[in-house]
XYZ file of C-alpha atoms in Angstrom:
581
model
C 70.672 101.664 120.415
C 68.753 103.208 123.325
C 67.825 99.800 124.740
C 71.407 98.548 124.495
C 72.796 101.602 126.276
C 69.953 101.435 128.835
C 70.685 97.829 129.763
C 74.421 98.507 129.917
C 73.950 101.474 132.242
C 71.371 99.563 134.324
C 73.764 96.630 134.649
C 76.500 99.015 135.777
C 74.203 100.594 138.394
C 73.091 97.150 139.637
C 76.704 96.073 140.043
C 77.475 99.256 141.999
C 74.384 98.868 144.233
C 75.084 95.176 144.837
C 78.691 95.944 145.698
C 77.622 98.678 148.088
C 75.000 96.415 149.715
C 77.459 93.555 150.095
C 80.039 95.937 151.548
C 77.553 97.249 154.102
C 76.356 93.732 154.953
C 79.782 92.144 155.338
C 81.633 95.029 156.949
C 79.407 97.606 158.615
C 76.742 95.109 159.783
C 79.315 92.757 161.270
C 81.172 95.595 162.924
C 77.921 96.889 164.382
C 76.933 93.357 165.509
C 80.330 92.839 167.129
C 80.141 96.191 168.851
C 76.641 95.422 170.143
C 77.756 92.003 171.443
C 80.751 93.531 173.212
C 78.505 96.155 174.817
C 76.121 93.430 176.026
C 79.069 91.470 177.385
C 80.373 94.469 179.326
C 76.959 95.126 180.857
C 76.481 91.477 181.649
C 79.948 91.302 183.248
C 79.070 94.237 185.534
C 75.790 92.558 186.472
C 77.595 89.268 187.168
C 79.994 91.068 189.517
C 77.055 92.708 191.278
C 75.338 89.304 191.414
C 78.467 87.777 193.010
C 78.650 90.570 195.629
C 75.010 90.094 196.533
C 75.480 86.332 196.987
C 78.405 87.074 199.320
C 76.693 89.771 201.358
C 72.992 88.834 201.419
C 72.401 86.610 204.407
C 68.671 87.184 204.558
C 67.587 85.434 201.397
C 68.237 82.002 200.087
C 70.487 81.382 197.112
C 67.441 80.430 195.022
C 65.702 83.749 195.852
C 68.831 85.732 195.098
C 69.275 83.909 191.766
C 65.636 84.458 190.798
C 65.631 88.158 191.706
C 68.980 89.035 190.075
C 68.193 86.995 186.956
C 64.913 88.849 186.526
C 66.600 92.201 187.154
C 69.323 91.445 184.564
C 66.918 89.910 182.061
C 69.097 86.824 182.093
C 69.271 83.360 183.558
C 71.169 83.234 186.875
C 73.033 80.163 188.130
C 75.058 79.494 191.312
C 77.463 76.541 191.731
C 79.875 75.348 194.395
C 83.551 74.600 193.954
C 82.761 71.093 192.721
C 80.504 72.336 189.971
C 77.292 71.288 191.615
C 74.398 73.668 190.850
C 73.193 75.271 194.088
C 70.527 77.528 192.584
C 69.136 78.485 189.140
C 66.551 81.111 188.214
C 64.818 79.064 185.524
C 65.335 75.374 186.467
C 65.421 72.946 189.365
C 69.002 72.922 190.660
C 68.777 69.347 191.863
C 68.093 68.044 188.398
C 70.855 69.956 186.646
C 74.130 68.350 185.667
C 77.559 69.301 186.975
C 78.799 72.644 185.458
C 82.428 72.517 186.455
C 83.495 71.749 182.872
C 81.696 74.733 181.362
C 84.264 77.175 179.983
C 83.013 80.242 181.795
C 82.690 78.329 185.173
C 86.141 76.775 184.729
C 87.634 80.272 184.453
C 85.596 81.558 187.404
C 86.597 78.621 189.629
C 90.191 79.574 188.917
C 89.594 83.089 190.204
C 88.833 85.137 187.053
C 85.731 86.284 185.161
C 84.968 83.885 182.307
C 82.681 84.228 179.313
C 81.568 82.179 176.306
C 78.950 82.329 173.578
C 77.239 79.064 172.624
C 73.934 77.597 171.705
C 71.815 76.250 174.520
C 71.099 72.515 174.301
C 67.808 73.038 176.051
C 66.358 76.046 174.222
C 68.360 75.817 170.968
C 69.169 79.549 170.854
C 72.575 81.204 171.352
C 73.408 82.598 174.802
C 76.172 84.775 176.163
C 77.482 83.192 179.390
C 79.489 85.283 181.886
C 80.686 83.792 185.228
C 82.435 85.365 188.249
C 84.118 83.703 191.269
C 82.683 83.794 194.829
C 83.983 82.177 197.981
C 83.016 78.509 197.803
C 81.937 78.537 194.157
C 80.901 80.806 191.251
C 77.902 82.629 189.860
C 76.808 83.007 186.198
C 74.403 85.032 184.115
C 73.234 83.703 180.701
C 71.873 86.365 178.326
C 69.919 85.187 175.275
C 71.289 86.646 171.967
C 68.049 86.133 170.057
C 67.298 89.849 170.490
C 70.606 90.703 168.823
C 69.778 88.390 165.888
C 66.369 90.038 165.566
C 67.964 93.458 165.463
C 70.464 92.239 162.812
C 67.591 90.906 160.706
C 65.829 94.215 161.030
C 68.933 96.084 159.926
C 69.340 93.706 156.969
C 65.720 94.256 155.910
C 66.297 97.972 156.103
C 69.430 97.582 153.978
C 67.552 95.520 151.385
C 64.755 98.054 151.234
C 67.330 100.806 150.749
C 68.969 98.793 147.973
C 65.597 98.289 146.260
C 64.934 102.010 146.462
C 68.394 102.686 145.064
C 67.661 100.213 142.226
C 64.493 102.101 141.322
C 66.384 105.381 141.316
C 69.146 103.733 139.251
C 66.511 102.433 136.822
C 65.210 105.960 136.281
C 68.687 107.440 136.017
C 69.770 104.693 133.602
C 66.776 105.405 131.384
C 67.487 109.133 131.345
C 71.231 108.657 130.808
C 70.637 106.001 128.141
C 68.202 108.186 126.259
C 70.515 111.205 126.395
C 73.647 109.252 125.495
C 71.882 107.285 122.763
C 70.572 110.467 121.223
C 74.065 111.990 121.150
C 75.633 108.806 119.804
C 72.875 108.472 117.213
C 73.781 111.894 115.851
C 77.416 110.753 115.607
C 76.379 107.520 113.822
C 74.191 109.444 111.362
C 77.102 111.807 110.721
C 79.453 108.872 110.083
C 76.908 107.225 107.754
C 76.608 110.402 105.699
C 80.384 110.658 105.441
C 80.599 106.984 104.442
C 78.038 107.512 101.652
C 80.097 110.395 100.252
C 78.246 113.370 101.751
C 81.277 115.311 102.944
C 79.123 118.376 103.715
C 77.697 116.593 106.780
C 78.327 118.329 110.102
C 77.659 117.440 113.734
C 76.854 119.999 116.402
C 77.875 119.100 119.944
C 78.184 121.710 122.697
C 79.005 119.380 125.588
C 82.591 119.258 126.846
C 82.561 115.632 127.990
C 84.244 112.722 126.189
C 81.391 112.266 123.702
C 81.539 115.974 122.980
C 85.277 115.727 122.309
C 84.705 112.762 119.989
C 81.977 114.641 118.112
C 84.172 117.735 117.777
C 87.085 115.646 116.513
C 84.843 113.884 113.958
C 83.403 117.186 112.794
C 86.907 118.597 112.342
C 87.913 115.467 110.456
C 84.877 115.830 108.193
C 85.777 119.442 107.362
C 89.365 118.532 106.551
C 88.212 115.532 104.528
C 85.915 117.764 102.495
C 88.759 120.205 101.842
C 91.155 117.397 100.888
C 88.599 115.754 98.630
C 87.824 119.068 96.935
C 91.546 119.619 96.328
C 91.844 116.038 95.041
C 88.913 116.519 92.678
C 90.439 119.751 91.387
C 93.766 118.025 90.851
C 92.045 115.082 89.150
C 90.109 117.383 86.811
C 93.300 119.234 85.951
C 95.091 115.954 85.279
C 92.215 114.663 83.147
C 92.145 117.913 81.197
C 95.882 117.723 80.667
C 95.781 114.072 79.581
C 92.767 114.621 77.337
C 94.535 117.517 75.633
C 97.422 115.234 74.688
C 97.639 113.958 71.134
C 99.110 110.720 72.437
C 96.795 108.019 73.731
C 96.984 107.178 77.459
C 95.428 104.155 79.169
C 95.701 102.920 82.768
C 95.167 99.301 83.769
C 94.662 97.981 87.309
C 96.369 95.075 88.983
C 93.496 92.835 87.878
C 94.127 93.570 84.191
C 91.052 95.787 83.775
C 90.919 99.277 82.309
C 90.816 101.959 84.990
C 91.027 105.090 82.839
C 91.637 106.185 79.257
C 91.976 109.653 77.780
C 90.100 110.946 74.743
C 93.013 110.110 72.478
C 92.727 106.450 73.482
C 88.956 106.509 73.076
C 89.377 107.823 69.543
C 91.683 104.941 68.701
C 89.731 102.169 70.394
C 85.969 102.361 70.646
C 85.923 99.520 73.178
C 87.893 101.253 75.973
C 85.177 100.775 78.588
C 85.994 101.196 82.244
C 86.533 97.930 84.157
C 86.685 95.990 80.891
C 89.564 93.499 80.488
C 92.520 94.983 78.651
C 92.665 92.079 76.204
C 89.128 92.989 75.059
C 90.042 96.651 74.644
C 93.392 96.450 72.853
C 93.991 93.298 70.829
C 97.703 93.724 70.219
C 99.983 91.040 71.754
C 103.067 93.273 71.963
C 101.099 95.995 73.757
C 99.489 93.534 76.196
C 102.866 91.916 76.919
C 104.500 95.291 77.633
C 101.691 96.224 80.055
C 101.851 92.885 81.848
C 105.651 92.984 82.230
C 105.565 96.595 83.459
C 102.999 95.670 86.143
C 104.692 92.442 87.220
C 108.357 93.492 87.075
C 107.796 97.083 88.295
C 109.908 98.521 85.476
C 109.386 100.574 82.331
C 108.773 98.574 79.155
C 108.717 99.711 75.523
C 107.100 98.026 72.553
C 105.892 98.618 69.036
C 102.194 97.997 68.334
C 101.108 97.624 64.730
C 97.690 95.967 65.045
C 95.751 98.406 67.235
C 94.571 100.458 64.246
C 95.017 99.073 60.710
C 97.725 100.927 58.830
C 99.084 102.663 61.925
C 102.108 101.882 64.061
C 102.465 103.029 67.659
C 105.410 103.433 69.985
C 104.286 102.062 73.380
C 105.876 103.036 76.682
C 104.410 101.230 79.707
C 105.300 102.148 83.286
C 104.167 100.615 86.613
C 101.779 102.508 88.892
C 102.486 102.792 92.646
C 99.266 101.044 93.660
C 99.638 98.190 91.195
C 98.868 97.931 87.519
C 100.442 99.953 84.715
C 99.902 103.032 82.580
C 100.862 103.249 78.905
C 101.408 106.095 76.473
C 100.887 105.308 72.783
C 102.477 107.612 70.223
C 101.373 107.314 66.623
C 104.504 106.854 64.493
C 102.713 106.541 61.172
C 103.259 110.107 59.989
C 106.759 110.258 61.436
C 107.728 107.033 59.696
C 106.151 108.240 56.475
C 108.154 111.450 56.616
C 111.286 109.536 57.597
C 110.781 107.142 54.695
C 110.246 110.057 52.360
C 113.466 111.612 53.631
C 115.409 108.392 53.191
C 113.961 107.836 49.736
C 114.790 111.394 48.763
C 118.365 111.093 50.010
C 118.778 107.731 48.321
C 117.312 108.957 45.038
C 119.317 112.175 45.023
C 122.500 110.327 45.968
C 121.850 107.737 43.276
C 121.179 110.414 40.657
C 124.324 112.339 41.646
C 126.606 109.325 41.263
C 126.617 109.395 37.450
C 127.341 113.124 36.946
C 129.907 113.109 39.756
C 131.655 110.120 38.216
C 131.680 111.912 34.865
C 133.029 115.126 36.386
C 135.708 113.216 38.266
C 136.675 111.218 35.124
C 136.867 114.223 32.840
C 138.839 116.196 35.456
C 141.362 113.378 35.750
C 141.600 113.162 31.922
C 142.222 116.881 31.638
C 144.798 116.685 34.440
C 146.651 113.973 32.570
C 146.733 116.070 29.387
C 147.645 119.411 31.012
C 151.243 120.553 31.463
C 152.989 121.443 34.679
C 152.741 125.094 35.676
C 149.486 125.598 33.839
C 146.978 127.538 35.967
C 144.197 125.410 34.541
C 145.777 122.335 36.176
C 145.323 123.885 39.603
C 141.649 124.482 38.919
C 141.202 120.970 37.567
C 142.783 119.515 40.732
C 140.301 121.432 42.853
C 137.452 120.153 40.690
C 138.718 116.568 41.004
C 139.089 116.722 44.794
C 135.640 118.179 45.353
C 134.102 115.727 42.920
C 135.783 112.874 44.806
C 134.556 114.271 48.103
C 130.979 114.582 46.784
C 131.259 111.043 45.440
C 132.250 109.722 48.880
C 129.414 111.708 50.423
C 126.836 110.249 48.044
C 128.156 106.721 48.642
C 127.908 107.204 52.413
C 124.414 108.652 52.087
C 123.323 105.680 49.999
C 124.854 103.245 52.488
C 123.168 104.980 55.450
C 119.805 105.115 53.663
C 119.936 101.387 52.846
C 120.851 100.457 56.426
C 118.188 102.724 57.985
C 115.416 101.580 55.674
C 116.122 97.894 56.218
C 116.583 97.298 52.524
C 120.094 96.047 53.143
C 119.902 92.464 54.402
C 122.823 91.353 56.514
C 124.278 87.901 55.924
C 125.008 86.930 59.521
C 127.176 83.915 60.211
C 129.033 82.615 63.279
C 132.263 84.575 63.276
C 135.266 84.641 65.572
C 135.934 88.055 67.123
C 139.665 87.479 66.634
C 139.242 87.005 62.881
C 137.306 90.256 62.538
C 139.965 92.112 64.540
C 142.757 90.719 62.358
C 140.928 91.663 59.149
C 140.507 95.227 60.379
C 144.196 95.475 61.301
C 145.331 94.047 57.946
C 143.241 96.589 56.070
C 144.784 99.552 57.887
C 148.284 98.232 58.589
C 149.975 100.101 55.721
C 148.087 103.328 56.388
C 149.027 103.121 60.078
C 152.653 102.353 59.274
C 152.785 105.378 56.960
C 151.591 107.549 59.864
C 153.974 105.848 62.308
C 151.081 104.396 64.309
C 151.179 100.919 65.831
C 148.025 98.772 65.735
C 147.689 96.443 68.735
C 145.126 93.618 69.034
C 143.779 92.409 72.386
C 141.343 89.488 72.433
C 140.048 87.750 75.560
C 136.868 86.291 74.032
C 136.491 82.714 72.813
C 132.766 82.918 72.041
C 131.612 83.470 68.474
C 129.167 86.154 67.371
C 126.677 85.998 64.507
C 127.626 88.935 62.343
C 127.871 90.133 58.764
C 131.644 90.282 58.407
C 131.559 92.932 55.694
C 129.240 95.157 57.702
C 131.256 94.836 60.930
C 134.434 95.384 58.890
C 132.909 98.690 57.766
C 132.269 99.576 61.428
C 135.925 98.899 62.277
C 136.989 100.824 59.163
C 135.041 103.925 60.199
C 136.335 103.762 63.774
C 139.961 103.171 62.717
C 139.745 105.900 60.083
C 138.591 108.375 62.763
C 141.329 107.230 65.139
C 144.035 107.655 62.494
C 142.741 111.061 61.416
C 142.192 112.632 64.847
C 144.383 110.661 67.275
C 147.495 109.649 65.334
C 149.601 111.695 67.748
C 149.205 108.924 70.297
C 151.397 106.627 68.133
C 149.314 103.540 68.890
C 145.757 102.274 68.563
C 144.412 99.270 70.470
C 141.684 97.023 69.093
C 140.110 94.372 71.291
C 137.209 92.108 72.177
C 136.105 90.892 75.605
C 133.041 89.183 77.149
C 130.322 91.398 78.662
C 126.848 91.005 80.126
C 125.263 91.732 76.727
C 127.518 89.501 74.629
C 130.925 90.393 73.195
C 132.199 93.941 73.550
C 134.580 95.286 70.874
C 136.591 98.457 71.335
C 138.944 100.772 69.444
C 141.125 102.843 71.776
C 143.406 105.676 70.814
C 145.718 107.837 72.906
C 145.213 111.171 71.218
C 143.931 114.508 72.543
C 140.521 113.104 73.519
C 137.008 114.466 73.015
C 135.330 117.100 75.243
C 132.498 115.566 77.273
C 129.813 117.890 75.838
C 130.327 116.338 72.387
C 130.026 112.675 73.418
C 126.172 112.420 73.350
C 126.045 113.690 69.721
C 129.004 111.905 68.162
C 126.822 109.392 66.303
C 124.502 111.973 64.732
C 124.597 112.588 60.984
C 127.052 115.274 59.870
C 128.050 116.084 63.464
C 131.668 117.264 63.644
C 133.731 118.395 66.603
C 136.196 120.379 64.482
C 134.440 121.160 61.192
C 137.426 122.814 59.509
C 139.722 119.890 60.266
C 137.083 117.398 59.177
C 136.780 119.035 55.777
C 140.544 119.116 55.353
C 140.776 115.393 56.120
C 138.035 114.579 53.623
C 135.497 113.278 56.147
C 131.783 113.245 55.292
C 130.441 113.287 58.870
C 128.462 110.077 58.278
C 130.960 107.398 59.296
C 129.905 107.107 62.948
C 126.195 107.298 62.029
C 126.677 104.384 59.595
C 128.558 102.413 62.285
C 125.781 103.060 64.786
C 123.002 101.770 62.512
C 124.979 98.691 61.481
C 125.560 97.775 65.130
C 121.891 98.410 66.005
C 120.834 96.221 63.076
C 122.851 93.399 64.670
C 121.018 93.926 67.977
C 123.991 95.586 69.672
C 124.837 98.928 71.242
C 127.560 101.482 70.595
C 129.000 104.288 72.694
C 132.089 106.446 73.172
C 134.219 107.195 76.232
C 136.836 109.897 76.355
C 138.880 112.134 78.599
C 140.778 115.189 77.423
C 144.488 114.520 76.842
C 143.986 110.827 77.635
C 142.561 109.560 74.378
C 139.183 108.118 73.361
C 137.590 104.675 73.264
C 134.753 103.635 70.937
C 132.947 100.515 72.119
C 130.209 98.422 70.528
C 128.581 95.217 71.722
C 127.245 92.312 69.644
C 125.064 89.503 71.027
C 126.719 86.105 71.196
C 125.510 82.676 70.109
C 121.811 81.869 69.658
C 120.829 85.224 71.100
C 122.454 86.925 68.128
C 120.410 84.821 65.678
C 117.113 85.844 67.275
C 118.027 89.510 67.459
C 119.379 89.720 63.903
C 116.130 88.230 62.556
C 114.045 90.692 64.570
C 115.848 93.844 63.401
C 114.697 94.371 59.852
C 114.069 98.108 59.977
C 114.736 101.142 62.217
């Protein structure tokens, strides 16, 4: 690093020195040379004027003597010509052998009455001369000053400039070495600090007291390192807390990256699967196709997926809920349903067994009560008691029948005989069954059907759904004087509905309407003979067909019970899949 910085600084100094030298050579040297030439020209012009005056006034000496003396005194070559350009005298050559000078620039100006000058190279000597000529009566005089001395002085100045540049280069070399060593040392500390941070040593610090740019960079990096250490410590604390929380869960949790490899698993997952190694492919860790499919769909479609996994641990069933992670991949929570299903099965078996065992004694009680009622006389107090016994026995009998029906549907023991069925036919059957009851209560049954598609359904089971919904509507909403039954296409298949125009249901009761034994008005329900299981039975029948059921209501504007059944081939697939709940 030191050598690289050294050569960079040295190159910068060389560029600066070269630029300064070139600037001095091309500007200051030329200006000085021009100034020197102009000064020589002024002096030579004054000497030419004096030379011209002497030629005009000196009558004692010949023109050749005057030219020789003045040329020597001026340090220049002196020449005298007449008006025709013929050389009359010259301080350094034989005038008779010299050519005509009338065409020389400086003489041409002098012959026209003004001082002329020109700089050009002598053909004889091959060096540049400065020629200055002045007019005299009958001709002109000229002094020629050699500029070789000026060139020598310029060369001397240039040598001095080059020597100065060389000295400056040596100084720059020393300064570059010192600056490179100092800068490299400071930068090396910054690089070492960055390397320690990159390797995970967040305790690394860099001390820099200078206030220059490198010092500011070092201070900023040091501040960043401190904040990074604090953030990482907080992140580690949060991660440990999250791991502790997840490991304390009874449910198993596993996270999978976007590449399908295991990123993390809690202790619950490790207890279930001994192969939950980090970075191992998910398919090698959990060999359950439903679980793997749910994880893949959650990661690809960025939505929550649920599944049931029965092959992760032999004899255990798990409820799987997979959700996408923000950075890609998915996380799944597995809840063991084995004990819950065992308890639920025990409950269903108990209810079914108790209900089955109660049917015989209840039938006997009801039969004997009716026999005694037939044999008792009017006005007998015993008749009143027998009527109470008969009604309660009938009510208990209906309750046991509903419990048995619900237990069979929930357990999956009841197999539905699904066949393609027209929604209109099922609506008409429901209306025919309740037409007389509705007429007796002065209620009109109206059928609306806008669906031509058939649904695969067990007609008897769906008839029971309609029966429970119509029975509720007639019991609790007969004041509306009409009930509307209908079917219409929907996104999930065919949607059926039973709408009444009674008092409606408060919104706080709607989420619990389909629970077992849930009643809005318990006293009224008992008076009407309801068991509280009708809507629960309807719900499980619809779910067994792969549909959904819900209720909508608004106070004083009636209620609507809606259930959806899949249509066509979709219904076949769903009905075969739903064998238990």
